[in-house]
Coordinates of C-alpha atoms and ligand atoms in Angstrom, one line a residue:
M315 CA 20.6 -3.4 37.1
K316 CA 20.7 0.3 37.5
E317 CA 20.1 2.0 34.2
N318 CA 22.9 4.2 33.0
W319 CA 22.6 6.1 29.7
W320 CA 26.1 4.9 28.6
K321 CA 25.1 1.3 28.8
K322 CA 22.4 1.9 26.2
A323 CA 24.4 4.2 24.2
V324 CA 26.3 3.8 20.9
V325 CA 29.5 5.8 20.8
Y326 CA 30.9 7.2 17.6
Q327 CA 34.6 8.0 17.5
I328 CA 35.8 11.0 15.5
Y329 CA 39.4 11.5 14.4
C330 CA 38.8 15.2 13.7
K331 CA 41.8 15.7 11.4
S332 CA 40.3 13.2 8.9
F333 CA 36.6 13.8 9.2
K334 CA 35.5 16.8 7.3
D335 CA 37.4 20.0 6.3
T336 CA 35.3 23.1 5.8
D337 CA 38.0 25.8 5.4
G338 CA 40.2 24.1 2.7
D339 CA 43.4 23.7 4.7
G340 CA 43.4 20.0 4.2
L341 CA 42.7 19.2 7.9
G342 CA 39.3 18.2 9.2
D343 CA 37.8 20.8 11.6
L344 CA 35.0 21.2 14.2
Q345 CA 32.8 23.1 11.8
G346 CA 33.0 19.9 9.6
V347 CA 31.7 17.9 12.6
I348 CA 29.0 20.5 13.3
D349 CA 27.8 20.3 9.7
K350 CA 27.6 16.5 10.1
I351 CA 25.8 16.3 13.4
P352 CA 22.5 15.7 11.5
Y353 CA 24.2 12.9 9.7
L354 CA 25.3 11.3 13.0
S355 CA 21.9 11.8 14.5
D356 CA 20.4 10.1 11.4
L357 CA 22.7 7.2 12.0
G358 CA 21.3 7.0 15.5
I359 CA 24.4 7.4 17.7
D360 CA 24.2 8.8 21.2
C361 CA 27.7 10.0 22.0
I362 CA 30.8 11.2 20.2
W363 CA 34.3 10.5 21.5
F364 CA 36.8 12.9 20.1
N365 CA 40.4 11.9 19.8
P366 CA 42.4 14.8 21.2
I367 CA 41.5 18.1 19.7
Y368 CA 43.7 20.3 21.9
P369 CA 46.5 22.5 20.6
S370 CA 49.3 20.1 19.7
P371 CA 52.4 19.9 17.6
H372 CA 50.9 16.6 16.3
V373 CA 54.0 14.4 16.8
D374 CA 51.5 11.7 17.8
G375 CA 48.2 12.7 16.2
G376 CA 47.3 15.1 19.0
Y377 CA 48.1 12.7 21.9
D378 CA 51.0 15.2 22.5
V379 CA 48.9 17.9 24.2
A380 CA 50.4 21.4 24.3
D381 CA 47.6 23.2 26.1
Y382 CA 45.0 21.2 28.1
Y383 CA 42.7 24.2 28.3
G384 CA 42.5 25.0 24.6
I385 CA 41.2 23.7 21.3
N386 CA 43.4 23.5 18.3
E387 CA 43.0 26.7 16.3
E388 CA 43.2 24.7 13.1
Y389 CA 40.1 22.9 14.2
G390 CA 38.3 26.2 15.0
G391 CA 39.5 26.9 18.5
L392 CA 37.3 27.1 21.6
P393 CA 34.4 29.1 20.0
A394 CA 34.0 26.2 17.5
F395 CA 34.1 23.6 20.2
K396 CA 31.4 25.5 22.2
K397 CA 29.2 25.7 19.2
L398 CA 29.8 22.0 18.6
L399 CA 28.7 21.1 22.1
E400 CA 25.6 23.2 21.8
T401 CA 24.7 21.6 18.4
A402 CA 25.4 18.1 19.6
H403 CA 23.3 18.5 22.7
Q404 CA 20.4 19.9 20.7
Y405 CA 20.5 16.6 18.9
N406 CA 20.7 14.7 22.1
I407 CA 24.3 13.6 21.3
R408 CA 26.8 13.6 24.1
V409 CA 30.4 14.5 23.8
L410 CA 33.5 12.8 25.3
M411 CA 36.9 14.4 25.4
D412 CA 40.1 12.4 25.3
M413 CA 42.1 12.9 28.5
V414 CA 45.8 12.4 28.0
L415 CA 46.9 12.1 31.6
N416 CA 50.0 9.9 31.3
H417 CA 52.1 12.5 29.4
S418 CA 52.0 15.9 27.9
S419 CA 53.7 17.4 24.9
D420 CA 57.2 18.8 25.4
R421 CA 55.7 22.1 24.1
C422 CA 53.2 22.2 27.0
K423 CA 53.9 25.2 29.2
W424 CA 54.3 22.9 32.2
F425 CA 57.3 21.1 30.6
Q426 CA 58.7 24.3 29.1
E427 CA 58.9 25.6 32.6
A428 CA 60.0 22.4 34.2
R429 CA 63.0 22.0 32.0
K430 CA 64.3 25.5 32.9
S431 CA 65.8 24.6 36.3
K432 CA 65.7 22.0 39.0
D433 CA 63.9 24.4 41.3
N434 CA 61.3 25.5 38.9
P435 CA 57.8 25.2 40.4
Y436 CA 56.8 22.9 37.5
R437 CA 59.9 20.7 37.8
N438 CA 58.1 17.9 39.7
Y439 CA 55.3 17.7 37.2
Y440 CA 57.6 15.4 35.3
I441 CA 60.0 12.6 36.2
W442 CA 63.7 13.5 36.3
R443 CA 66.7 11.3 37.1
D444 CA 70.5 11.8 37.2
P445 CA 72.6 9.8 34.7
V446 CA 74.0 6.5 36.0
D447 CA 77.6 6.1 35.0
G448 CA 77.0 8.7 32.3
H449 CA 74.1 6.7 30.9
E450 CA 70.3 6.4 31.0
P451 CA 69.1 5.7 34.5
N452 CA 67.8 2.2 33.4
N453 CA 67.1 0.1 30.3
W454 CA 63.5 0.9 29.8
A455 CA 62.4 1.2 26.2
N456 CA 59.7 3.6 25.0
Y457 CA 56.6 2.2 23.3
F458 CA 57.4 3.7 19.9
Y459 CA 60.0 2.0 17.7
E460 CA 58.9 -1.5 18.8
G461 CA 60.9 -1.1 22.0
K462 CA 64.2 -0.3 20.4
G463 CA 64.6 3.3 21.7
S464 CA 65.2 4.4 25.3
A465 CA 62.4 5.7 27.5
W466 CA 64.8 8.4 28.9
E467 CA 66.0 11.6 27.2
F468 CA 68.9 13.7 28.4
D469 CA 68.1 17.3 28.9
E470 CA 71.3 19.5 28.6
T471 CA 70.0 22.5 30.6
T472 CA 69.9 20.6 33.9
S473 CA 71.9 17.6 33.0
Q474 CA 69.2 15.1 34.0
Y475 CA 67.1 12.6 32.1
Y476 CA 63.3 12.8 31.8
L477 CA 61.1 9.8 31.4
H478 CA 58.9 9.3 28.3
Y479 CA 57.0 6.0 27.8
Y480 CA 56.1 7.3 24.3
S481 CA 57.8 9.8 22.0
V482 CA 60.7 11.8 23.2
H483 CA 58.4 14.8 22.7
M484 CA 55.9 13.3 25.2
P485 CA 57.4 13.5 28.7
D486 CA 55.5 11.5 31.4
L487 CA 53.6 13.3 34.1
N488 CA 54.5 12.6 37.7
W489 CA 51.3 11.5 39.4
E490 CA 53.1 11.1 42.7
Y491 CA 53.2 14.9 42.9
K492 CA 50.0 16.1 44.4
P493 CA 50.1 19.6 42.8
L494 CA 50.2 17.9 39.4
R495 CA 47.2 15.8 40.3
E496 CA 45.4 18.9 41.5
E497 CA 46.2 20.7 38.2
L498 CA 44.8 17.8 36.2
Y499 CA 41.6 17.7 38.3
K500 CA 41.1 21.4 37.9
M501 CA 41.5 21.1 34.1
M502 CA 39.0 18.1 33.9
N503 CA 36.4 20.1 35.9
Y504 CA 36.9 23.0 33.5
W505 CA 35.7 20.8 30.6
L506 CA 32.9 19.2 32.5
D507 CA 31.7 22.7 33.6
M508 CA 31.7 23.7 30.0
G509 CA 29.2 20.9 29.2
V510 CA 31.4 17.9 28.2
D511 CA 29.7 14.6 29.1
G512 CA 32.7 12.5 30.0
F513 CA 36.2 11.3 29.2
R514 CA 38.2 8.6 27.5
Y515 CA 41.3 8.2 29.6
D516 CA 44.3 7.6 27.4
V517 CA 46.7 4.8 28.4
F518 CA 45.6 5.2 32.0
P519 CA 47.2 1.9 33.3
Y520 CA 50.6 3.6 33.1
I521 CA 50.0 6.7 35.2
K522 CA 51.3 4.8 38.3
K523 CA 55.0 4.2 37.8
P524 CA 56.9 1.2 39.2
E525 CA 57.7 1.4 42.9
G526 CA 61.2 2.5 43.5
L527 CA 61.3 4.9 40.6
L528 CA 61.7 7.8 42.9
S529 CA 64.9 6.5 44.3
I530 CA 67.3 5.8 41.5
T531 CA 69.3 3.1 43.2
D532 CA 66.2 1.0 43.6
V533 CA 65.3 0.8 39.9
A534 CA 65.8 -2.7 38.7
P535 CA 66.1 -2.9 34.9
L536 CA 62.9 -4.5 33.5
P537 CA 63.2 -7.5 31.2
N538 CA 64.3 -6.6 27.7
G539 CA 61.2 -8.3 26.2
F540 CA 59.2 -5.3 25.1
V541 CA 55.7 -6.6 25.7
E542 CA 56.7 -8.2 29.0
A543 CA 58.4 -5.0 30.2
R544 CA 55.4 -3.0 29.1
A545 CA 53.0 -5.2 31.0
K546 CA 55.1 -4.8 34.1
K547 CA 54.6 -1.1 34.0
A548 CA 50.8 -1.3 33.8
N549 CA 48.1 -1.5 36.5
L550 CA 50.5 -1.2 39.4
P551 CA 49.5 -1.1 43.1
G552 CA 48.4 2.4 44.0
I553 CA 46.7 3.1 40.7
H554 CA 43.3 2.5 42.2
D555 CA 43.9 5.2 44.7
F556 CA 44.6 7.7 41.9
L557 CA 41.5 6.7 40.0
H558 CA 39.4 6.8 43.1
E559 CA 40.7 10.2 44.0
M560 CA 40.1 11.5 40.5
N561 CA 36.6 10.2 40.6
E562 CA 36.0 12.0 43.9
R563 CA 37.4 15.2 42.7
V564 CA 36.0 15.3 39.2
L565 CA 33.2 12.9 38.5
K566 CA 31.2 12.6 41.7
G567 CA 27.7 14.0 41.6
R568 CA 27.8 14.4 37.8
D569 CA 26.0 12.3 35.2
V570 CA 29.0 11.6 33.1
Y571 CA 30.7 8.6 31.6
T572 CA 34.4 7.6 31.6
V573 CA 36.1 4.8 29.6
G574 CA 39.6 3.8 30.3
E575 CA 41.9 2.7 27.5
G576 CA 43.4 -0.4 29.0
S577 CA 45.9 -2.3 27.1
A578 CA 47.5 -4.9 29.4
V579 CA 44.4 -5.2 31.5
N580 CA 42.8 -8.5 32.2
P581 CA 39.1 -9.1 33.0
E582 CA 39.7 -9.5 36.7
T583 CA 41.5 -6.1 36.8
A584 CA 38.8 -4.6 34.6
I585 CA 36.2 -5.6 37.2
S586 CA 38.2 -3.8 39.9
Y587 CA 38.4 -0.7 37.7
T588 CA 34.7 -0.5 36.7
R589 CA 32.4 -2.0 39.3
A590 CA 30.2 0.8 40.4
D591 CA 31.0 0.5 44.1
R592 CA 34.7 1.0 43.4
E593 CA 34.0 4.6 42.2
E594 CA 36.9 4.6 39.7
L595 CA 35.9 4.2 36.0
H596 CA 32.6 3.5 34.3
S597 CA 34.0 1.2 31.7
L598 CA 37.1 -0.3 30.2
Y599 CA 38.3 -0.4 26.6
H600 CA 40.4 -3.5 26.3
F601 CA 42.7 -4.8 23.5
D602 CA 42.3 -8.5 23.8
I603 CA 40.5 -9.0 20.5
A604 CA 42.0 -6.2 18.3
V605 CA 45.5 -7.5 19.0
K606 CA 48.3 -6.1 16.9
N607 CA 50.0 -8.0 14.1
R608 CA 47.7 -11.0 14.2
I609 CA 44.2 -11.8 13.1
L610 CA 42.4 -13.9 15.7
K611 CA 40.4 -16.9 14.5
P612 CA 36.6 -16.7 15.0
L613 CA 36.8 -19.3 17.7
E614 CA 39.5 -17.4 19.6
I615 CA 37.3 -14.3 19.4
K616 CA 34.4 -16.2 20.8
E617 CA 36.5 -17.5 23.7
K618 CA 37.7 -14.0 24.4
L619 CA 34.2 -12.6 24.3
L620 CA 33.2 -15.1 26.9
R621 CA 36.2 -14.5 29.0
W622 CA 35.4 -10.7 29.0
N623 CA 31.8 -11.4 29.7
K624 CA 32.9 -12.1 33.3
V625 CA 33.3 -8.3 33.7
Y626 CA 29.6 -7.8 32.8
E627 CA 28.6 -10.8 35.0
N628 CA 30.4 -9.3 37.9
G629 CA 29.0 -5.8 37.7
G630 CA 31.7 -4.1 35.6
W631 CA 31.3 -2.8 32.1
I632 CA 33.4 -2.7 28.9
A633 CA 33.4 -1.1 25.5
Q634 CA 32.9 -3.3 22.5
W635 CA 34.9 -2.4 19.3
L636 CA 37.0 -3.8 16.6
N637 CA 38.7 -0.8 15.1
N638 CA 39.9 2.7 16.0
H639 CA 42.5 5.3 15.1
D640 CA 45.3 2.9 16.3
R641 CA 44.1 -0.3 14.6
P642 CA 43.4 -1.4 11.0
R643 CA 39.9 -1.1 9.5
Q644 CA 37.7 -3.8 10.9
V645 CA 36.3 -5.1 7.6
S646 CA 39.9 -5.5 6.3
H647 CA 41.3 -7.1 9.4
F648 CA 38.4 -9.2 10.8
G649 CA 36.2 -9.5 7.7
N650 CA 36.7 -10.0 4.0
D651 CA 37.1 -6.7 2.2
K652 CA 37.5 -8.4 -1.2
D653 CA 34.6 -10.8 -1.8
F654 CA 32.2 -10.0 1.0
R655 CA 32.9 -6.5 2.0
K656 CA 29.4 -5.4 2.8
E657 CA 28.3 -8.8 4.2
S658 CA 31.2 -9.1 6.5
A659 CA 31.0 -5.4 7.6
K660 CA 27.4 -6.0 8.6
M661 CA 28.2 -9.3 10.3
L662 CA 30.9 -7.7 12.4
A663 CA 28.6 -4.8 13.3
V664 CA 26.0 -7.3 14.6
L665 CA 28.6 -9.0 16.7
I666 CA 29.8 -5.8 18.3
H667 CA 26.3 -4.4 18.9
T668 CA 24.8 -7.6 20.4
I669 CA 27.3 -8.6 23.0
P670 CA 27.2 -7.0 26.5
G671 CA 29.0 -3.7 26.6
T672 CA 28.8 -0.3 24.9
P673 CA 29.4 -0.5 21.1
Y674 CA 31.9 1.9 19.5
I675 CA 31.8 2.8 15.8
Y676 CA 34.9 4.3 14.3
Q677 CA 34.3 7.0 11.6
G678 CA 33.8 5.4 8.2
E679 CA 33.1 1.9 9.6
E680 CA 29.4 2.6 9.1
F681 CA 29.8 2.2 5.3
G682 CA 32.7 -0.3 5.3
M683 CA 35.8 1.8 4.7
T684 CA 38.9 -0.4 4.2
N685 CA 42.7 -0.4 4.9
V686 CA 44.9 1.6 2.6
C687 CA 48.0 0.4 0.8
F688 CA 50.6 3.2 0.2
D689 CA 53.6 2.3 -2.0
S690 CA 56.1 4.6 -0.2
I691 CA 57.0 5.2 3.4
T692 CA 56.8 8.9 2.6
D693 CA 53.0 8.6 2.3
Y694 CA 52.8 7.4 5.9
N695 CA 52.5 9.8 8.8
D696 CA 52.0 7.5 11.8
A697 CA 54.8 7.9 14.4
Y698 CA 54.8 4.1 15.1
T699 CA 55.1 3.1 11.4
C700 CA 57.7 5.8 10.5
G701 CA 59.7 5.1 13.7
A702 CA 59.7 1.3 13.3
Y703 CA 60.6 1.7 9.6
D704 CA 63.5 3.9 10.5
M705 CA 64.8 1.6 13.2
L706 CA 64.5 -1.6 11.1
V707 CA 66.0 -0.1 7.9
R708 CA 68.9 1.3 9.9
A709 CA 69.3 -2.2 11.4
G710 CA 69.9 -3.4 7.9
E711 CA 66.6 -4.8 6.9
N712 CA 65.4 -4.5 3.3
P713 CA 63.2 -1.3 3.0
K714 CA 60.6 -3.0 0.8
D715 CA 60.2 -5.9 3.1
V716 CA 59.9 -3.6 6.1
L717 CA 57.2 -1.6 4.4
E718 CA 55.3 -4.8 3.5
K719 CA 55.6 -5.9 7.1
L720 CA 54.4 -2.7 8.7
R721 CA 51.6 -1.9 6.3
P722 CA 48.8 -4.1 7.7
S723 CA 49.2 -2.7 11.2
S724 CA 49.9 0.9 10.3
R725 CA 47.7 3.3 12.2
D726 CA 47.3 5.3 9.0
N727 CA 44.9 2.5 7.7
A728 CA 42.3 4.2 10.0
R729 CA 43.5 7.7 9.6
T730 CA 43.0 8.4 5.9
P731 CA 40.2 10.9 5.3
F732 CA 36.5 10.0 5.5
Q733 CA 35.2 9.1 2.0
W734 CA 32.0 11.2 1.7
D735 CA 31.5 10.8 -2.1
D736 CA 33.4 10.2 -5.3
S737 CA 34.2 13.9 -6.0
E738 CA 37.8 15.1 -5.7
N739 CA 39.4 14.1 -2.4
A740 CA 36.2 12.2 -1.6
G741 CA 34.5 15.4 -0.6
F742 CA 36.8 15.6 2.5
T743 CA 38.6 18.8 1.5
T744 CA 38.8 21.3 -1.3
G745 CA 42.5 21.8 -0.4
T746 CA 45.4 19.4 -0.2
P747 CA 44.6 16.7 2.3
W748 CA 47.2 16.3 5.2
I749 CA 47.5 12.6 4.3
K750 CA 46.7 10.9 1.0
L751 CA 43.2 9.4 0.6
N752 CA 42.6 5.8 0.1
P753 CA 42.5 5.6 -3.7
N754 CA 39.4 3.3 -3.5
Y755 CA 37.2 6.2 -2.6
K756 CA 35.6 6.3 -6.1
E757 CA 34.2 2.8 -5.3
I758 CA 33.7 3.0 -1.6
N759 CA 32.1 6.2 -0.3
L760 CA 29.1 7.1 1.8
K761 CA 27.1 8.6 -1.1
K762 CA 27.4 5.4 -3.2
D763 CA 26.6 3.3 -0.2
L764 CA 23.5 5.3 0.5
E765 CA 22.3 4.8 -3.0
S766 CA 22.8 1.1 -3.0
E767 CA 20.1 -1.4 -2.0
D768 CA 22.4 -3.3 0.4
S769 CA 23.7 -0.1 2.1
V770 CA 25.9 -0.8 5.1
F771 CA 24.9 2.5 6.6
R772 CA 21.2 1.7 6.5
F773 CA 22.0 -1.6 8.2
Y774 CA 23.8 0.2 11.0
Q775 CA 20.8 2.5 11.4
K776 CA 18.5 -0.5 11.9
L777 CA 20.9 -2.2 14.3
I778 CA 21.3 1.0 16.4
A779 CA 17.5 1.5 16.4
L780 CA 17.1 -2.1 17.7
R781 CA 19.2 -1.2 20.7
K782 CA 16.6 1.5 21.5
S783 CA 13.6 -0.8 21.1
E784 CA 15.0 -4.1 22.5
E785 CA 16.2 -3.9 26.0
A786 CA 17.9 -7.3 25.7
M787 CA 20.3 -5.8 23.3
W788 CA 22.0 -3.9 26.1
N789 CA 20.7 -5.3 29.3
G790 CA 20.3 -9.0 28.5
N791 CA 22.5 -11.8 29.9
L792 CA 24.6 -13.6 27.4
Q793 CA 24.2 -17.3 26.8
M794 CA 26.6 -18.7 24.2
L795 CA 25.2 -21.7 22.5
L796 CA 27.4 -24.0 20.4
P797 CA 30.5 -22.5 22.2
E798 CA 32.9 -24.9 20.5
N799 CA 31.7 -24.4 16.9
E800 CA 34.6 -22.8 15.0
T801 CA 32.9 -20.3 12.8
E802 CA 29.2 -20.2 13.7
F803 CA 28.1 -18.0 16.5
C804 CA 24.8 -18.7 18.1
Y805 CA 23.8 -16.8 21.3
L806 CA 21.0 -15.6 23.4
R807 CA 20.5 -12.2 25.1
E808 CA 17.9 -12.4 27.7
T809 CA 16.1 -10.2 30.2
E810 CA 13.2 -11.2 32.4
D811 CA 10.7 -10.5 29.7
S812 CA 12.5 -10.6 26.4
K813 CA 14.9 -12.9 24.6
L814 CA 16.9 -12.4 21.4
L815 CA 18.7 -15.0 19.4
V816 CA 21.8 -14.0 17.4
L817 CA 23.2 -16.1 14.6
L818 CA 26.4 -15.4 12.8
N819 CA 28.3 -17.2 10.1
Y820 CA 31.9 -15.9 10.7
S821 CA 33.3 -17.3 7.5
S822 CA 33.4 -16.9 3.7
E823 CA 31.9 -20.3 3.2
K824 CA 28.3 -21.3 2.9
K825 CA 27.4 -23.6 5.8
E826 CA 24.5 -25.7 6.9
L827 CA 22.6 -24.0 9.7
I828 CA 22.6 -26.4 12.7
L829 CA 20.8 -25.1 15.7
P830 CA 21.0 -26.6 19.2
E831 CA 18.3 -29.3 19.4
D832 CA 16.7 -28.0 22.5
L833 CA 16.3 -24.5 21.1
D834 CA 12.7 -23.8 20.5
V835 CA 12.5 -21.5 17.5
K836 CA 8.9 -21.9 16.3
D837 CA 7.9 -18.5 17.5
A838 CA 11.1 -16.7 16.5
T839 CA 10.6 -13.6 14.5
L840 CA 13.3 -12.1 12.4
L841 CA 14.3 -8.6 13.4
L842 CA 17.3 -8.0 11.2
S843 CA 19.4 -9.9 8.7
N844 CA 22.1 -9.0 6.2
Y845 CA 20.6 -11.2 3.5
D846 CA 17.1 -11.2 2.1
R847 CA 15.8 -13.9 4.3
E848 CA 12.6 -15.9 4.7
K849 CA 11.0 -14.8 7.9
D850 CA 10.6 -18.2 9.5
L851 CA 13.7 -19.6 11.1
M852 CA 12.2 -23.1 11.0
D853 CA 12.4 -23.1 7.2
R854 CA 16.0 -22.2 7.0
K855 CA 18.7 -24.6 6.0
A856 CA 21.7 -22.7 4.7
F857 CA 23.9 -20.3 6.5
L858 CA 25.4 -17.9 3.9
P859 CA 28.9 -16.3 4.0
Y860 CA 29.1 -13.8 6.8
E861 CA 25.4 -14.1 7.4
A862 CA 24.1 -12.4 10.5
A863 CA 20.6 -12.5 11.8
I864 CA 18.8 -11.3 15.0
Y865 CA 15.6 -13.0 16.0
K866 CA 13.2 -12.2 18.7
M867 CA 12.2 -15.2 20.7
V868 CA 9.8 -13.8 23.2
Ligands
GLC423 C1 46.9 5.7 23.1 C2 46.4 6.4 21.9 C3 47.5 6.4 20.8 C4 48.6 7.2 21.4 C5 49.1 6.7 22.7 C6 50.0 7.6 23.4 O1 47.2 4.4 22.9 O2 45.3 5.7 21.4 O3 47.0 6.9 19.6 O4 49.7 7.1 20.5 O5 48.0 6.5 23.6 O6 49.2 8.7 23.9

């Protein structure tokens, strides 16, 4: 296999607004990230992915970009970003920008111009339609508000509707219009020329709109089912041409990495997006395991991992992750943040870092930050949570029940500030934080974790270091042993000259360790475990709750 730096790399995701504030305005900033680059280097990560840090009204946490060429002044503006790039590179840390290519903010100059008149040069950057019988052009729902609001908004000035798959303040860009594509490519080249090392493409499967959209009479209403309707709008014929063109115009000849955020993508499609000879994306970030509103059973996770391993086996590549700025904290959702917080945090880390793909760490995960439980909707900020709350309460549901229902999946679980220590506001800010902190910060914070003997952070450090010393960690084929076992994971990662064995007890119960009979473990040496373990695998009988161990076999 050709060696690419991003296959070996560990990516660390930063939600800047909640990372570290240095000027006391209650918002994280780039100086805060610069100050913590030595910390990230100490952790061992190779690459940072920034959630959008462009100027934005923040209707949707920055995914509503108002100026694609700028950096939010509240974060320090372009000078701070350039300094950050320089500092990160000095530490051999690469930097990925979030590219929001499906939509812009309605405050973006392009849209401000476009809405002025039908013949404005920017008009076709967006998707406009006449009303049909005085109503929206079709019944499409936007993705906020659980599919209960229209994807069309009427604009008085020109008496036409514009399309917005997300918030009404995030009009969709018209990829069919070549000058728009050219504008985007120019902008992406501008960031790469500045020294950025790659991109994460936000909701890219939706950039190609359904056929017929351009002629209003052809637009058949999509099924009302929200998820179904959404899937029908993703990965449509023609998207590969766009991605290939973008690759040619922006990425070709550069040593950069791209990862496409692909909800509604299956492994077969992922292969077609990421196999090197396709020249589209380098890797795909799928949502099959971190599904919304449901916690998968360990066996389901195992099955899905195997299903997605087809991508790796067929020359494609994926990201491995369990939490991000849109999903609950992984130790709360997939682990046990009550009785086995540290053990399960470490076990999940081993899982993500030992299966084929590039592992992603979301800020705070590295010492086991947990979900938050706010008592009032006014403490929530997430557009999904607030929008859905509004819709459901207006539809007559009991406000308390609605809050209860929305809490576990609220995106604010991941967006509360980083808990650096147990001082006021967890050391995040000296001002008033933009969102409340998780009140558990006195107990769970980085400083305390580092002082403890069973530090989660130190465990991550060792795990990441292993990726550097053991080629099989990133380049080995996966062989799942005991595939039907419900909670025990036992698998090999193997290259021509090295072999690792990974054992996980994905449960809160103590189990008996049963290894496959034909597995020869007499020479196995322990590389890492989240319990104090005897070195010899032969002597082991018990498998402790959330135990995780990596052995070297050859
Ligand atoms: C992606 C982002 C999410 C955002 C949405 C619209 O899913 O991760 O935070 O709301 O795109 O840009």
